Short mmCIF file of C-alpha atoms in Angstrom, two decimals:
data_model
loop_
_atom_site.label_atom_id
_atom_site.label_comp_id
_atom_site.label_asym_id
_atom_site.label_seq_id
_atom_site.Cartn_x
_atom_site.Cartn_y
_atom_site.Cartn_z
CA MET X 118 -68.76 -168.74 -34.20
CA ARG X 119 -65.10 -168.44 -33.65
CA TYR X 120 -65.63 -166.29 -30.94
CA LEU X 121 -68.12 -167.75 -29.42
CA PRO X 122 -66.14 -169.14 -26.74
CA PHE X 123 -64.88 -164.66 -25.81
CA LEU X 124 -68.55 -163.32 -26.68
CA ILE X 125 -70.17 -166.73 -24.26
CA VAL X 126 -66.84 -165.27 -21.02
CA PHE X 127 -67.16 -161.33 -22.21
CA THR X 128 -71.62 -161.92 -21.52
CA LEU X 129 -71.27 -163.99 -18.23
CA PHE X 130 -68.48 -160.64 -17.39
CA LEU X 131 -71.69 -157.97 -17.49
CA ILE X 132 -74.08 -160.35 -15.48
CA GLU X 133 -71.34 -160.30 -12.92
CA GLY X 134 -71.60 -156.90 -12.82
CA THR X 135 -75.73 -156.62 -13.87
CA TRP X 136 -77.70 -159.21 -12.93
CA TYR X 137 -75.76 -160.58 -9.87
CA GLN X 138 -75.71 -158.18 -8.23
CA MET X 139 -79.25 -157.20 -8.20
CA VAL X 140 -80.02 -161.07 -7.25
CA VAL X 141 -77.80 -161.74 -4.28
CA PRO X 142 -77.12 -159.77 -1.14
CA HIS X 143 -73.41 -158.53 -1.05
CA PRO X 144 -72.49 -159.67 2.18
CA LEU X 145 -75.43 -162.53 3.37
CA GLU X 146 -76.36 -162.10 6.67
CA ASN X 147 -73.47 -164.60 8.16
CA GLY X 148 -70.61 -162.40 7.54
CA TRP X 149 -70.11 -164.26 3.16
CA MET X 150 -69.22 -162.46 0.38
CA LEU X 151 -70.58 -164.91 -2.67
CA ILE X 152 -67.72 -163.68 -5.48
CA PRO X 153 -68.44 -164.32 -9.15
CA ARG X 154 -66.29 -165.41 -10.90
CA PHE X 155 -68.01 -167.19 -13.35
CA THR X 156 -65.88 -165.16 -16.63
CA ILE X 157 -62.40 -166.82 -15.00
CA VAL X 158 -64.33 -170.64 -14.43
CA THR X 159 -65.09 -169.96 -17.83
CA LEU X 160 -61.39 -169.23 -19.07
CA ILE X 161 -60.27 -171.64 -17.94
CA ILE X 162 -63.17 -174.43 -19.96
CA CYS X 163 -62.00 -172.68 -22.65
CA ALA X 164 -58.78 -173.14 -21.68
CA ILE X 165 -58.56 -176.27 -21.41
CA PHE X 166 -60.00 -177.75 -24.89
CA ARG X 167 -58.03 -174.47 -26.83
CA GLY X 168 -54.59 -174.80 -24.41
CA PRO X 169 -52.57 -172.36 -22.99
CA VAL X 170 -51.85 -169.72 -25.67
CA LEU X 171 -55.94 -168.75 -25.82
CA GLY X 172 -56.45 -169.19 -22.11
CA MET X 173 -53.19 -166.21 -21.88
CA PHE X 174 -55.44 -163.72 -24.29
CA TYR X 175 -58.76 -164.34 -22.71
CA GLY X 176 -57.16 -164.08 -19.53
CA LEU X 177 -55.05 -160.71 -20.67
CA SER X 178 -57.86 -158.91 -22.19
CA ILE X 179 -61.59 -159.63 -19.41
CA GLY X 180 -58.57 -158.88 -16.73
CA LEU X 181 -57.51 -155.87 -19.19
CA LEU X 182 -62.32 -154.57 -19.17
CA TYR X 183 -61.60 -155.44 -15.00
CA ASP X 184 -58.22 -153.72 -14.31
CA PHE X 185 -60.64 -150.37 -16.28
CA ILE X 186 -63.75 -150.78 -15.11
CA TYR X 187 -64.15 -152.17 -11.92
CA THR X 188 -60.72 -150.56 -10.86
CA ASP X 189 -58.26 -146.78 -10.82
CA VAL X 190 -54.51 -149.49 -9.75
CA LEU X 191 -54.22 -151.08 -13.33
CA GLY X 192 -52.35 -154.74 -13.65
CA ILE X 193 -53.83 -156.62 -11.00
CA TYR X 194 -56.60 -158.09 -12.79
CA MET X 195 -55.03 -158.68 -16.17
CA PHE X 196 -51.46 -160.22 -14.23
CA SER X 197 -53.83 -162.52 -12.30
CA ALA X 198 -56.03 -163.57 -15.33
CA ALA X 199 -54.17 -164.67 -17.69
CA PHE X 200 -50.72 -166.38 -15.38
CA THR X 201 -54.25 -168.46 -14.39
CA GLY X 202 -55.74 -168.64 -18.00
CA TYR X 203 -52.02 -170.06 -18.94
CA LEU X 204 -51.24 -171.95 -16.29
CA PHE X 205 -54.54 -174.51 -15.97
CA ALA X 206 -54.58 -174.42 -19.07
CA PHE X 207 -54.17 -179.02 -18.75
CA LYS X 208 -54.82 -179.57 -22.53
CA LEU X 209 -54.45 -183.27 -21.67
CA PRO X 210 -57.45 -185.20 -23.35
CA GLN X 211 -57.95 -187.11 -19.52
CA VAL X 212 -58.92 -183.79 -18.22
CA GLN X 213 -60.85 -183.17 -21.17
CA ARG X 214 -62.27 -186.47 -21.45
CA SER X 215 -63.86 -186.10 -17.36
CA PHE X 216 -66.02 -183.51 -16.31
CA VAL X 217 -64.32 -184.21 -12.46
CA TRP X 218 -61.12 -183.08 -13.68
CA ILE X 219 -61.80 -179.98 -15.68
CA LEU X 220 -64.25 -179.02 -12.23
CA ILE X 221 -61.16 -179.45 -10.27
CA VAL X 222 -58.93 -178.26 -12.23
CA SER X 223 -61.27 -175.23 -12.74
CA MET X 224 -62.47 -174.50 -9.21
CA LEU X 225 -58.39 -174.38 -8.47
CA GLY X 226 -57.49 -172.30 -11.10
CA PHE X 227 -60.24 -170.13 -8.99
CA SER X 228 -59.15 -170.28 -6.35
CA VAL X 229 -55.84 -169.16 -7.26
CA PHE X 230 -56.35 -166.31 -8.93
CA GLU X 231 -59.22 -165.20 -6.07
CA SER X 232 -55.38 -165.54 -4.33
CA LEU X 233 -54.20 -164.08 -6.13
CA VAL X 234 -55.52 -160.72 -6.61
CA TYR X 235 -56.12 -160.57 -2.66
CA VAL X 236 -52.72 -160.94 -2.27
CA LEU X 237 -51.44 -158.50 -5.01
CA HIS X 238 -54.56 -156.08 -3.71
CA LEU X 239 -53.04 -156.52 0.44
CA SER X 240 -49.47 -155.92 -1.06
CA ILE X 241 -51.06 -151.86 -2.56
CA GLY X 242 -52.61 -151.39 0.13
CA THR X 243 -56.62 -150.95 -1.31
CA ILE X 244 -58.25 -153.31 1.19
CA HIS X 245 -57.30 -154.70 5.13
CA LEU X 246 -58.96 -158.26 5.40
CA SER X 247 -57.10 -160.76 7.63
CA GLY X 248 -56.04 -164.05 5.26
CA GLU X 249 -58.03 -166.20 7.67
CA VAL X 250 -61.27 -163.50 6.94
CA PHE X 251 -60.91 -163.86 3.88
CA PHE X 252 -60.44 -167.80 3.42
CA TYR X 253 -63.17 -168.63 4.96
CA HIS X 254 -65.74 -165.60 4.76
CA ARG X 255 -64.44 -165.03 1.43
CA LEU X 256 -63.24 -167.81 -1.23
CA LEU X 257 -65.44 -171.59 1.06
CA PRO X 258 -68.20 -169.58 -0.41
CA SER X 259 -67.50 -168.63 -3.96
CA LEU X 260 -65.30 -171.83 -4.80
CA GLY X 261 -69.42 -173.06 -3.59
CA LEU X 262 -71.18 -171.25 -5.86
CA ASN X 263 -68.53 -170.90 -8.76
CA ALA X 264 -68.08 -174.86 -8.71
CA LEU X 265 -72.49 -174.82 -9.03
CA LEU X 266 -71.28 -172.70 -12.27
CA ALA X 267 -68.67 -174.57 -13.02
CA MET X 268 -71.08 -178.11 -12.60
CA LEU X 269 -73.32 -176.30 -15.17
CA LEU X 270 -71.66 -174.64 -17.59
CA ILE X 271 -69.21 -178.07 -18.33
CA TYR X 272 -71.42 -180.11 -20.53
CA PRO X 273 -72.45 -177.92 -23.04
CA MET X 274 -68.88 -175.72 -23.35
CA ARG X 275 -67.23 -178.81 -24.17
CA LYS X 276 -69.80 -179.78 -26.20
CA LEU X 277 -69.67 -176.82 -28.17
CA MET X 278 -65.65 -176.52 -27.85
CA ARG X 279 -65.98 -180.28 -29.20
CA TYR X 280 -68.04 -178.60 -32.46
CA LEU X 281 -65.97 -175.75 -33.20
CA LYS X 282 -62.75 -178.94 -33.18
CA LEU X 283 -64.83 -180.54 -35.60
CA ARG X 284 -65.35 -177.84 -38.17
CA GLU X 285 -61.73 -176.47 -37.93
CA GLN X 286 -61.11 -180.36 -39.10
CA SER X 287 -62.88 -180.26 -41.71
CA ARG X 288 -62.53 -177.24 -42.99
CA ASP X 289 -58.13 -177.87 -42.80
CA GLU X 290 -59.77 -181.21 -44.03
CA ALA X 291 -61.60 -179.32 -47.02
CA VAL X 292 -58.24 -177.31 -47.98
CA MET S 177 -48.30 -177.45 -16.09
CA PRO S 178 -45.21 -179.39 -18.11
CA HIS S 179 -46.02 -176.54 -19.90
CA PHE S 180 -44.94 -173.60 -17.94
CA PHE S 181 -41.10 -174.91 -16.88
CA SER S 182 -38.83 -173.88 -19.10
CA ASN S 183 -36.67 -171.04 -19.30
CA LYS S 184 -37.67 -169.12 -21.76
CA ARG S 185 -41.52 -169.02 -20.38
CA LEU S 186 -39.50 -168.04 -17.41
CA ILE S 187 -37.91 -165.86 -18.35
CA ILE S 188 -41.48 -164.63 -19.81
CA LEU S 189 -43.02 -164.54 -15.81
CA MET S 190 -40.33 -162.04 -15.27
CA VAL S 191 -40.95 -159.86 -18.30
CA SER S 192 -44.69 -159.78 -17.25
CA ILE S 193 -44.13 -159.16 -13.27
CA ILE S 194 -42.18 -156.19 -13.92
CA LEU S 195 -44.59 -154.34 -16.31
CA LEU S 196 -47.54 -155.55 -13.98
CA VAL S 197 -45.49 -153.86 -10.68
CA ALA S 198 -44.06 -150.85 -14.17
CA VAL S 199 -48.96 -150.06 -14.59
CA ILE S 200 -49.49 -150.61 -10.81
CA GLY S 201 -46.92 -148.19 -9.64
CA PHE S 202 -48.23 -146.14 -13.52
CA SER S 203 -51.95 -145.57 -11.52
CA THR S 204 -51.99 -145.88 -8.87
CA ARG S 205 -49.96 -142.61 -8.69
CA GLU S 206 -52.61 -139.39 -7.84
CA ARG S 207 -54.00 -138.57 -10.98
CA GLU S 208 -56.12 -136.47 -12.58
CA GLU S 209 -58.60 -138.33 -15.27
CA LEU S 210 -58.56 -141.71 -16.08
CA THR S 211 -56.52 -142.24 -19.88
CA LEU S 212 -58.61 -141.83 -22.88
CA PRO S 213 -58.32 -146.32 -23.60
CA GLU S 214 -60.21 -146.15 -19.68
CA GLN S 215 -62.38 -143.85 -21.25
CA PHE S 216 -63.61 -145.56 -23.93
CA VAL S 217 -63.73 -149.58 -22.94
CA ARG S 218 -65.61 -148.07 -19.34
CA ASP S 219 -68.52 -146.54 -21.77
CA ALA S 220 -67.89 -148.58 -24.43
CA VAL S 221 -68.39 -151.31 -21.99
CA GLY S 222 -71.58 -148.71 -19.90
CA VAL S 223 -73.86 -149.49 -23.81
CA GLY S 224 -73.57 -153.53 -22.64
CA GLN S 225 -74.71 -153.04 -18.91
CA ASN S 226 -76.99 -150.35 -19.58
CA VAL S 227 -78.75 -153.25 -22.18
CA PHE S 228 -79.01 -155.62 -19.56
CA GLN S 229 -79.65 -153.64 -16.58
CA GLN S 230 -82.85 -152.13 -17.70
CA PRO S 231 -84.61 -155.18 -18.23
CA ALA S 232 -83.63 -156.00 -14.85
CA ASN S 233 -84.63 -153.68 -13.53
CA MET S 234 -87.67 -153.27 -14.74
CA ILE S 235 -88.89 -156.45 -13.56
CA ASN S 236 -87.33 -155.86 -10.79
CA GLY S 237 -89.50 -152.72 -10.13
CA VAL S 238 -92.47 -155.77 -10.58
CA VAL S 239 -91.61 -158.08 -8.45
CA ASP S 240 -91.18 -155.33 -5.63
CA THR S 241 -95.09 -154.15 -6.66
CA ILE S 242 -96.21 -157.68 -6.03
CA ARG S 243 -94.78 -157.26 -3.19
CA ASP S 244 -96.04 -154.15 -2.36
CA ILE S 245 -99.78 -154.55 -2.97
CA ARG S 246 -99.80 -157.26 0.47
CA TYR S 247 -99.79 -154.28 2.65
CA VAL S 248 -101.65 -151.33 0.56
CA TYR S 249 -103.97 -151.87 2.90
CA GLU S 250 -102.42 -150.88 6.18
CA GLU S 251 -99.78 -148.67 4.39
CA ASN S 252 -102.36 -146.57 3.35
CA GLN S 253 -103.96 -146.46 6.65
CA VAL S 254 -100.50 -144.88 8.54
CA LEU S 255 -100.07 -142.38 5.19
CA LYS S 256 -104.06 -141.44 5.47
CA ASP S 257 -102.80 -140.44 9.23
CA ARG S 258 -100.12 -139.02 8.98
CA LEU S 259 -101.64 -136.38 5.78
CA ASP S 260 -102.26 -133.85 7.91
CA GLU S 261 -99.86 -134.22 10.05
CA TYR S 262 -98.23 -132.95 6.01
CA ALA S 263 -100.86 -130.19 5.92
CA MET S 264 -99.49 -129.25 9.27
CA VAL S 265 -95.06 -129.63 8.36
CA ALA S 266 -95.97 -128.26 4.77
CA SER S 267 -96.90 -124.70 5.94
CA GLU S 268 -94.39 -124.68 8.51
CA ARG S 269 -91.97 -124.78 6.46
CA ASP S 270 -93.21 -122.20 3.55
CA THR S 271 -93.66 -119.82 6.74
CA LEU S 272 -89.75 -121.32 7.06
CA LYS S 273 -88.79 -120.75 3.55
CA GLN S 274 -90.16 -117.20 3.37
CA GLU S 275 -88.70 -116.26 6.55
CA ASN S 276 -85.46 -117.25 5.17
CA ALA S 277 -85.88 -115.56 2.55
CA THR S 278 -86.40 -112.35 4.22
CA LEU S 279 -82.83 -113.01 6.42
CA GLN S 280 -81.02 -114.06 3.50
CA GLU S 281 -81.57 -110.49 1.44
CA MET S 282 -81.28 -108.63 5.13
CA ALA S 283 -78.34 -110.40 5.42
CA ASP S 284 -76.77 -109.68 2.07
CA ALA S 285 -76.37 -113.74 1.61
CA GLU S 286 -76.43 -114.59 -1.99
CA GLU S 287 -75.78 -117.69 -2.41
CA SER S 288 -76.31 -120.25 0.39
CA LEU S 289 -73.72 -124.05 0.66
CA GLY S 290 -77.07 -125.46 1.05
CA ASP S 291 -77.46 -124.88 -2.30
CA TYR S 292 -77.43 -127.16 -5.44
CA VAL S 293 -79.01 -129.21 -8.49
CA THR S 294 -79.69 -132.63 -8.66
CA ARG S 295 -79.00 -135.08 -11.96
CA PRO S 296 -80.93 -138.41 -11.85
CA ALA S 297 -78.34 -141.67 -12.93
CA LEU S 298 -79.05 -145.28 -13.30
CA VAL S 299 -76.51 -147.79 -11.83
CA ILE S 300 -75.13 -150.18 -14.64
CA HIS S 301 -72.55 -152.26 -12.78
CA ARG S 302 -71.05 -152.69 -8.57
CA SER S 303 -67.95 -154.35 -8.55
CA PRO S 304 -68.10 -158.81 -8.43
CA ASP S 305 -65.69 -158.19 -5.67
CA GLN S 306 -66.35 -155.74 -3.41
CA TRP S 307 -62.72 -155.30 -2.48
CA THR S 308 -63.08 -151.69 -3.58
CA GLU S 309 -66.54 -150.18 -2.56
CA THR S 310 -67.61 -148.27 -5.96
CA ILE S 311 -70.89 -148.55 -9.07
CA GLY S 312 -71.42 -147.55 -12.16
CA ILE S 313 -73.39 -144.96 -13.26
CA ASN S 314 -74.80 -143.99 -16.42
CA LYS S 315 -74.11 -140.38 -16.47
CA GLY S 316 -70.42 -139.57 -17.82
CA SER S 317 -68.49 -136.36 -18.15
CA GLN S 318 -70.78 -135.28 -21.04
CA ASP S 319 -73.62 -135.30 -18.75
CA GLY S 320 -71.75 -132.68 -16.10
CA ILE S 321 -70.24 -135.21 -13.83
CA GLU S 322 -67.63 -133.96 -12.23
CA SER S 323 -64.84 -135.87 -10.10
CA GLY S 324 -66.23 -135.48 -6.21
CA MET S 325 -69.66 -135.15 -6.75
CA ALA S 326 -72.13 -135.64 -3.73
CA VAL S 327 -73.51 -138.96 -5.12
CA ILE S 328 -77.80 -139.82 -3.24
CA THR S 329 -80.27 -141.87 -2.93
CA PRO S 330 -83.94 -140.57 -1.34
CA GLU S 331 -82.79 -142.24 2.03
CA GLY S 332 -79.18 -140.13 1.22
CA LEU S 333 -75.62 -139.62 1.32
CA ILE S 334 -74.26 -142.59 -1.00
CA GLY S 335 -70.81 -141.78 -1.99
CA GLN S 336 -69.30 -139.35 -4.37
CA ILE S 337 -68.00 -139.11 -7.75
CA ASP S 338 -64.75 -140.60 -8.47
CA ARG S 339 -63.74 -140.84 -11.81
CA THR S 340 -65.87 -139.71 -15.38
CA SER S 341 -65.59 -140.36 -18.30
CA GLN S 342 -68.09 -139.82 -21.29
CA PHE S 343 -70.99 -141.45 -20.75
CA SER S 344 -70.05 -143.55 -17.22
CA SER S 345 -68.45 -142.75 -14.66
CA THR S 346 -67.93 -144.34 -11.12
CA VAL S 347 -69.44 -143.60 -7.73
CA GLN S 348 -66.98 -144.14 -4.47
CA LEU S 349 -68.98 -145.30 -1.72
CA LEU S 350 -69.40 -143.98 1.81
CA SER S 351 -67.80 -147.35 2.81
CA ASP S 352 -65.38 -147.82 0.88
CA GLY S 353 -61.86 -148.49 2.64
CA ASP S 354 -59.93 -146.28 0.63
CA PRO S 355 -57.34 -143.67 3.30
CA SER S 356 -58.96 -140.44 0.26
CA ASN S 357 -62.92 -141.49 0.38
CA ARG S 358 -63.34 -138.89 3.91
CA VAL S 359 -66.03 -136.23 4.04
CA SER S 360 -66.73 -133.73 5.94
CA ALA S 361 -70.00 -134.12 8.47
CA MET S 362 -71.80 -132.40 10.85
CA VAL S 363 -73.44 -133.74 14.29
CA HIS S 364 -76.96 -131.98 14.49
CA THR S 365 -77.56 -131.43 17.83
CA GLU S 366 -78.77 -129.74 20.29
CA ASP S 367 -76.06 -126.11 20.64
CA ASP S 368 -74.25 -126.15 17.41
CA PRO S 369 -73.90 -128.47 15.53
CA VAL S 370 -70.07 -130.30 15.77
CA TYR S 371 -67.67 -131.05 13.09
CA ALA S 372 -66.18 -134.34 11.94
CA PHE S 373 -65.56 -136.30 9.53
CA VAL S 374 -66.65 -139.51 8.06
CA GLU S 375 -63.88 -142.05 6.63
CA GLY S 376 -65.44 -145.30 5.65
CA TRP S 377 -66.26 -148.60 7.89
CA ASP S 378 -66.45 -150.66 10.45
CA GLU S 379 -67.01 -154.18 9.10
CA GLU S 380 -66.80 -155.45 12.40
CA ARG S 381 -69.65 -152.82 14.44
CA GLU S 382 -71.03 -153.12 10.17
CA GLY S 383 -71.75 -148.91 10.29
CA LEU S 384 -69.89 -145.46 9.34
CA LEU S 385 -66.69 -143.99 11.15
CA LEU S 386 -67.15 -140.80 12.72
CA ARG S 387 -64.30 -139.19 13.24
CA LYS S 388 -61.92 -136.28 14.51
CA ILE S 389 -64.94 -135.35 16.64
CA GLU S 390 -63.81 -132.60 19.27
CA SER S 391 -63.75 -134.16 22.38
CA GLU S 392 -65.59 -131.42 24.90
CA ALA S 393 -68.80 -131.71 22.21
CA GLU S 394 -71.54 -133.23 23.65
CA VAL S 395 -71.94 -135.96 21.03
CA GLU S 396 -74.69 -138.57 21.11
CA GLU S 397 -76.53 -141.58 20.56
CA GLY S 398 -79.69 -140.86 17.97
CA GLN S 399 -78.74 -137.62 17.26
CA LEU S 400 -78.66 -136.84 13.56
CA VAL S 401 -75.34 -136.45 11.53
CA SER S 402 -75.38 -133.95 7.62
CA THR S 403 -72.85 -133.13 5.51
CA SER S 404 -71.32 -129.37 6.58
CA GLY S 405 -70.76 -128.77 3.25
CA LEU S 406 -66.99 -127.24 4.00
CA GLY S 407 -65.04 -129.88 2.26
CA GLY S 408 -65.48 -129.26 -1.07
CA VAL S 409 -67.81 -129.69 -3.17
CA PHE S 410 -70.44 -130.32 -1.02
CA PRO S 411 -73.64 -128.97 -0.67
CA ARG S 412 -74.91 -128.61 3.36
CA GLY S 413 -77.08 -131.22 4.91
CA LEU S 414 -77.51 -134.00 3.19
CA THR S 415 -78.27 -136.62 4.87
CA VAL S 416 -76.08 -139.78 6.27
CA GLY S 417 -76.78 -141.14 9.07
CA GLU S 418 -78.00 -141.21 12.97
CA ILE S 419 -74.90 -141.61 15.51
CA GLN S 420 -75.43 -145.26 16.86
CA GLU S 421 -71.76 -145.33 20.15
CA VAL S 422 -69.65 -142.45 20.74
CA GLY S 423 -66.25 -143.84 22.16
CA PRO S 424 -62.69 -141.79 22.96
CA ASP S 425 -60.19 -142.52 20.20
CA GLU S 426 -56.92 -144.89 19.60
CA TYR S 427 -55.03 -141.71 21.30
CA GLY S 428 -58.03 -139.89 23.44
CA LEU S 429 -57.78 -137.07 21.76
CA THR S 430 -61.34 -136.67 19.87
CA GLN S 431 -64.17 -138.51 19.62
CA ASP S 432 -64.73 -141.19 17.26
CA ALA S 433 -68.61 -142.53 17.07
CA LEU S 434 -70.05 -144.68 14.55
CA ILE S 435 -72.65 -143.94 11.76
CA LYS S 436 -75.95 -145.45 10.79
CA PRO S 437 -76.48 -144.92 7.80
CA VAL S 438 -80.23 -143.86 6.54
CA ALA S 439 -79.12 -145.33 2.84
CA ASP S 440 -79.31 -148.21 1.56
CA PHE S 441 -75.84 -149.87 0.21
CA TYR S 442 -76.36 -152.81 -1.12
CA ASN S 443 -80.07 -153.00 -2.59
CA ILE S 444 -78.70 -148.83 -5.66
CA GLU S 445 -80.44 -148.72 -8.80
CA HIS S 446 -80.91 -144.57 -8.43
CA VAL S 447 -78.92 -142.21 -7.21
CA ARG S 448 -78.19 -139.03 -7.78
CA VAL S 449 -75.75 -137.07 -7.89
CA ILE S 450 -75.63 -132.83 -6.64
CA GLU S 451 -73.74 -130.41 -8.50
CA ARG S 452 -73.55 -127.42 -5.64
CA GLU S 453 -74.31 -123.78 -6.68
CA ALA S 454 -72.29 -122.20 -4.60
CA GLN S 455 -69.87 -122.67 -6.11
CA ASN S 456 -70.64 -121.60 -9.87
CA LEU S 457 -72.45 -118.62 -9.40
CA ASP S 458 -70.62 -116.58 -11.38
CA GLU S 459 -67.70 -117.68 -13.09
CA GLN S 460 -66.54 -114.30 -13.70
CA LEU S 461 -66.52 -112.87 -9.88
CA LEU S 462 -65.15 -116.44 -9.00
CA ASP S 463 -61.81 -115.62 -9.12
CA GLU S 464 -61.47 -113.31 -7.72
CA VAL S 465 -63.44 -114.78 -5.23
CA GLU S 466 -62.04 -118.53 -5.53
CA ILE S 467 -58.48 -117.43 -3.18
CA ASP S 468 -60.28 -116.31 -0.25
CA ASP S 469 -62.82 -118.67 -0.04
CA GLU S 470 -60.50 -122.09 -0.48
CA GLU S 471 -58.74 -120.51 2.64
CA ASP S 472 -61.21 -119.26 4.86
CA GLU S 473 -63.17 -122.93 3.83
CA GLU S 474 -59.61 -125.04 5.19
CA GLU S 475 -59.84 -122.79 8.11
CA ILE S 476 -62.85 -123.90 9.26
CA GLU S 477 -62.43 -127.34 8.60
CA GLU S 478 -58.84 -127.72 10.70
CA VAL S 479 -60.10 -126.05 13.77
CA PRO S 480 -61.70 -129.24 15.00
CA LEU S 481 -58.68 -131.12 13.77
CA GLU S 482 -56.08 -128.24 15.65
CA GLU S 483 -58.42 -127.75 18.77
CA GLY S 484 -59.01 -131.74 19.18
CA ALA S 485 -54.96 -132.54 18.80
CA GLY S 486 -54.48 -129.23 21.65
CA ASP S 487 -56.23 -130.68 24.44
CA PRO S 488 -54.11 -132.99 26.27
#
């Protein structure tokens, strides 16, 4: 049960690379790229409830998977995901209580992650895409897509997180 | 981010940035093979991706079938018309094949660059952000896949094997922007074929770039481009695409062309990995012949380059 959040993140990771690729054409006809970052969004939601250290470890492991499976260059995703997971772990009651705050924080996290990956790729020369094209054709459309997903996930994830917390508390009391 | 700005954390951040640079440095140098942990993770996740992909493919297949049913009648009409044509082409092909065989026997040619064996594979993943245009397939070095082999769909060439692990491997698509991603190709003109290189994807005009075409070569729109078999492990004659535009390159020494690929790079489900037979016919002979062969190949490959560069 404790590892359920991670299993969810991992399943989303698999979906990003398989089902999603079959459903959504790439790029869309108007040149937009809808990049699914379901893992990052979910990871940040988890981190908001469980703190920065967990965010960092989730980020490290998911980033490692990205690095190993999709690229030859190691480190880019690992660093970016761990960094975002740690940075956007706003473990504050105000944030946890509000749907809008969680949405805003996770979207901020997504943007930072995506930009970080873009800048790192650019600096080692694997891609040559201008910042403007990146911003308008990739970041903004993907932000929309991931916001949609976040809206779907925030309620069930919050429920799960609260349930896990309750379980832990009751176990502590029992001990 | 109240927890972020303390000394200890800044130090950790610095250390991890240094680590990042080190790891990037380690992995961007020319590597022959993936490290063991990388292979292990790829294979392990590959199993999961396989599980996800199989039912998705099935559903996709059913949807496609339903969509196709609507056009069955029209298609049937067209196909009936073409059936007569087919019989003619088939008999013609048989004669040509026989003729070719006899001619090859006469010329003592034991192996041709056009011979190959194929292995079917299933696409199991594609990078979600597509910064690198690679896809993963469910066959690896255990199935005899080696890095550099050509990968095709029924329509035509889509790329080459980039990295292999035991049970899965990644394919670098022709559209990948990596500078090392080049394929030796030829243009079928009315006279001799013209040799050049397919080098990456043109984002603005949406097509593959064919570069280093000799400036005198008469390359025109609509001509077919296929692999030449000169640049390593690719066999000869895999279709790449059709020429769409021709123009001088940025220095005016050679010509560049834009190719409209025949294969669809976006909806790839099943692929075939191609191994050229010409190289592994005689393992023992190979050792002696290899050196000569390689020299020959390089010479042929460089001809268009040098001539192009020598032009005023």
